[in-house]
Short mmCIF file of C-alpha atoms in Angstrom, two decimals:
data_model
loop_
_atom_site.label_atom_id
_atom_site.label_comp_id
_atom_site.label_asym_id
_atom_site.label_seq_id
_atom_site.Cartn_x
_atom_site.Cartn_y
_atom_site.Cartn_z
CA UNK A 762 41.79 210.11 -115.41
CA UNK A 763 41.01 208.28 -112.56
CA UNK A 764 44.58 208.52 -111.39
CA UNK A 765 44.22 212.41 -111.63
CA UNK A 766 40.25 212.50 -110.12
CA UNK A 767 41.69 210.67 -106.52
CA UNK A 768 44.44 213.16 -106.56
CA UNK A 769 41.91 216.07 -106.81
CA UNK A 770 40.07 214.91 -104.24
CA UNK A 771 43.07 213.88 -101.67
CA UNK A 772 44.01 217.10 -102.29
CA UNK A 773 40.76 218.72 -101.20
CA UNK A 774 41.02 216.50 -98.28
CA UNK A 775 44.49 217.42 -97.17
CA UNK A 776 43.53 221.21 -98.16
CA UNK A 777 39.96 221.33 -95.50
CA UNK A 778 42.03 219.45 -92.65
CA UNK A 779 44.37 222.26 -93.21
CA UNK A 780 41.98 224.86 -92.49
CA UNK A 781 40.89 223.78 -89.06
CA UNK A 782 44.32 224.90 -88.13
CA UNK A 783 44.14 227.96 -89.97
CA UNK A 784 42.75 231.66 -89.01
CA UNK A 785 39.38 232.45 -90.90
CA UNK A 786 38.73 235.77 -90.53
CA UNK A 787 39.97 239.17 -88.82
CA UNK A 788 39.76 242.17 -88.06
CA UNK A 789 41.90 245.04 -86.98
CA UNK A 790 41.04 248.37 -84.97
CA UNK A 791 43.05 251.50 -85.51
CA UNK A 792 42.64 254.61 -83.62
CA UNK A 793 44.86 257.34 -81.86
CA UNK A 794 45.27 255.83 -78.76
CA UNK A 795 45.98 252.55 -80.89
CA UNK A 796 48.17 253.49 -83.64
CA UNK A 797 49.33 249.93 -83.61
CA UNK A 798 45.78 248.42 -84.07
CA UNK A 799 44.00 245.91 -81.89
CA UNK A 800 43.32 242.67 -83.68
CA UNK A 801 41.37 240.13 -83.26
CA UNK A 802 41.52 236.55 -85.12
CA UNK A 803 38.74 234.05 -85.38
CA UNK A 804 40.02 230.20 -85.93
CA UNK A 805 38.02 227.17 -86.62
CA UNK A 806 38.56 226.24 -82.75
CA UNK A 807 39.19 229.43 -81.12
CA UNK A 808 39.53 233.27 -81.08
CA UNK A 809 42.95 235.01 -80.33
CA UNK A 810 44.69 238.57 -80.40
CA UNK A 811 44.09 241.55 -78.34
CA UNK A 812 40.51 240.52 -77.69
CA UNK A 813 41.04 241.91 -73.95
CA UNK A 814 41.53 245.11 -74.45
CA UNK A 815 38.64 245.47 -77.75
CA UNK A 816 36.36 243.91 -74.50
CA UNK A 817 37.03 246.61 -72.20
CA UNK A 818 36.56 249.10 -75.76
CA UNK A 819 33.03 247.44 -76.05
CA UNK A 820 31.64 247.42 -72.74
CA UNK A 821 31.35 251.46 -73.10
CA UNK A 822 29.59 251.32 -75.66
CA UNK A 823 27.33 248.33 -74.41
CA UNK A 824 28.42 245.65 -76.61
CA UNK A 825 28.52 241.97 -75.60
CA UNK A 826 32.00 240.19 -74.60
CA UNK A 827 33.55 238.59 -77.51
CA UNK A 828 34.58 234.70 -76.05
CA UNK A 829 35.07 231.78 -77.37
CA UNK A 830 32.09 230.22 -75.15
CA UNK A 831 29.96 232.47 -77.09
CA UNK A 832 30.58 230.94 -80.58
CA UNK A 833 28.80 226.96 -80.89
CA UNK A 834 30.30 227.46 -84.27
CA UNK A 835 33.73 227.02 -82.91
CA UNK A 836 33.04 223.97 -81.73
CA UNK A 837 31.32 223.27 -85.10
CA UNK A 838 33.47 224.19 -87.92
CA UNK A 839 36.19 221.67 -87.17
CA UNK A 840 33.94 218.80 -86.65
CA UNK A 841 32.21 219.98 -90.50
CA UNK A 842 35.64 220.61 -91.99
CA UNK A 843 36.60 216.72 -90.64
CA UNK A 844 33.30 215.21 -92.25
CA UNK A 845 33.82 217.15 -95.74
CA UNK A 846 37.43 216.01 -95.91
CA UNK A 847 36.45 212.41 -94.96
CA UNK A 848 33.66 212.46 -97.95
CA UNK A 849 36.14 213.74 -100.31
CA UNK A 850 38.05 210.76 -99.16
CA UNK A 851 35.37 208.50 -99.90
CA UNK A 852 34.46 210.25 -103.35
CA UNK A 853 38.36 209.52 -104.07
CA UNK A 854 37.92 205.80 -104.06
CA UNK A 855 34.03 205.41 -104.81
CA UNK A 856 33.60 206.59 -108.88
CA UNK A 857 30.13 207.58 -108.38
CA UNK A 858 28.61 210.45 -109.91
CA UNK A 859 26.70 211.37 -106.33
CA UNK A 860 29.74 210.18 -104.22
CA UNK A 861 31.82 213.40 -105.61
CA UNK A 862 28.18 215.90 -104.86
CA UNK A 863 28.08 214.70 -101.39
CA UNK A 864 31.30 216.90 -100.87
CA UNK A 865 30.41 219.77 -102.93
CA UNK A 866 26.79 219.83 -101.37
CA UNK A 867 28.44 219.60 -98.24
CA UNK A 868 30.76 222.48 -98.84
CA UNK A 869 28.02 224.33 -100.23
CA UNK A 870 25.82 224.22 -97.69
CA UNK A 871 28.88 225.07 -94.89
CA UNK A 872 29.63 227.30 -96.47
CA UNK A 873 26.05 229.67 -97.12
CA UNK A 874 25.24 228.56 -92.95
CA UNK A 875 29.32 230.48 -92.33
CA UNK A 876 28.47 233.63 -93.82
CA UNK A 877 24.93 234.03 -92.74
CA UNK A 878 25.79 232.45 -89.08
CA UNK A 879 28.86 235.14 -89.38
CA UNK A 880 26.68 238.05 -90.92
CA UNK A 881 23.88 237.71 -87.98
CA UNK A 882 26.90 237.66 -85.23
CA UNK A 883 28.55 240.81 -86.71
CA UNK A 884 24.92 242.53 -86.72
CA UNK A 885 23.99 240.96 -83.16
CA UNK A 886 27.48 242.71 -81.60
CA UNK A 887 26.64 246.07 -82.88
CA UNK A 888 22.56 245.96 -82.57
CA UNK A 889 22.16 244.44 -79.57
CA UNK A 890 24.04 247.57 -77.32
CA UNK A 891 23.36 247.96 -73.65
CA UNK A 892 21.30 250.84 -73.40
CA UNK A 893 22.78 251.70 -69.86
CA UNK A 894 26.02 251.96 -71.76
CA UNK A 895 28.57 254.95 -70.42
CA UNK A 896 28.89 255.84 -74.25
CA UNK A 897 25.97 256.06 -76.46
CA UNK A 898 26.52 254.98 -80.24
CA UNK A 899 23.96 254.30 -83.20
CA UNK A 900 23.51 250.83 -83.73
CA UNK A 901 25.51 249.33 -86.82
CA UNK A 902 27.12 245.94 -87.48
CA UNK A 903 30.87 245.57 -88.46
CA UNK A 904 32.29 244.65 -92.01
CA UNK A 905 33.06 241.07 -92.96
CA UNK A 906 35.04 242.34 -95.01
CA UNK A 907 37.04 245.60 -95.62
CA UNK A 908 37.19 249.02 -94.21
CA UNK A 909 34.32 250.92 -92.06
CA UNK A 910 34.66 253.39 -89.17
CA UNK A 911 33.30 253.22 -86.11
CA UNK A 912 33.05 255.50 -83.78
CA UNK A 913 36.69 256.68 -83.40
CA UNK A 914 37.97 253.31 -84.57
CA UNK A 915 38.50 252.49 -88.13
CA UNK A 916 38.09 248.75 -89.07
CA UNK A 917 39.69 245.96 -91.39
CA UNK A 918 38.00 243.03 -91.72
CA UNK A 919 39.53 240.00 -94.07
CA UNK A 920 39.11 237.06 -94.79
CA UNK A 921 42.25 234.63 -93.80
CA UNK A 922 43.65 231.17 -95.24
CA UNK A 923 41.31 229.14 -93.25
CA UNK A 924 39.08 230.08 -95.79
CA UNK A 925 40.59 230.40 -98.70
CA UNK A 926 41.54 226.79 -98.27
CA UNK A 927 37.95 225.29 -98.50
CA UNK A 928 37.55 227.45 -101.23
CA UNK A 929 40.34 226.23 -103.25
CA UNK A 930 39.01 222.59 -101.78
CA UNK A 931 35.31 223.58 -103.33
CA UNK A 932 37.03 224.38 -106.41
CA UNK A 933 39.41 220.88 -106.59
CA UNK A 934 35.89 218.78 -105.75
CA UNK A 935 34.28 220.65 -108.52
CA UNK A 936 36.83 219.22 -110.95
CA UNK A 937 36.69 215.80 -109.67
CA UNK A 938 32.13 216.20 -110.82
CA UNK A 939 33.50 217.43 -113.80
CA UNK A 940 36.02 214.83 -114.58
CA UNK A 941 32.82 212.30 -113.65
CA UNK A 942 30.29 214.36 -116.18
CA UNK A 943 32.94 214.04 -118.79
CA UNK A 944 34.17 210.21 -117.94
CA UNK A 945 30.13 209.55 -118.19
CA UNK A 946 29.69 211.18 -121.74
CA UNK A 947 32.23 209.39 -122.77
CA UNK A 948 31.78 205.83 -121.79
CA UNK A 949 29.24 203.76 -124.25
CA UNK A 950 25.92 203.20 -122.74
#
């Protein structure tokens, strides 16, 4: 079982490293003027898509500008993924329950912080509107997931592979922990 455990933890580390290069989350805005939709895709290190056009439209309702520089998270996420991947590799060779718990706790803490931070940012963008904006709308929170209507725009928000791979990595680390605990129960005291 030790070989399986190592492969599982090394696979988790690989998925975390791959996630650094893949999109985490995206949003598509569709309206009569933009039937093809405007897209914004968040990667762990940068934001891509129709950000310039979205910022121009957001200006009319008084939203803050979306930019890589505004999001400190974009400098932290790659490091978190890298440190957690390294912890997975250490756990692969240090057969101790605590060594397997470390990457699992890092993942759980990172996920909790990530979702909290994302919700907070979405709330800020939709509630901290400039009162002198050309178009006045009620404050709102853009959706983290799913469909919504904001002014005349239909929005569709979704998670992507940069989020799914760490979730799968977390499941693999939990499997490795289960292997550890099972082996510990079977070993003579």
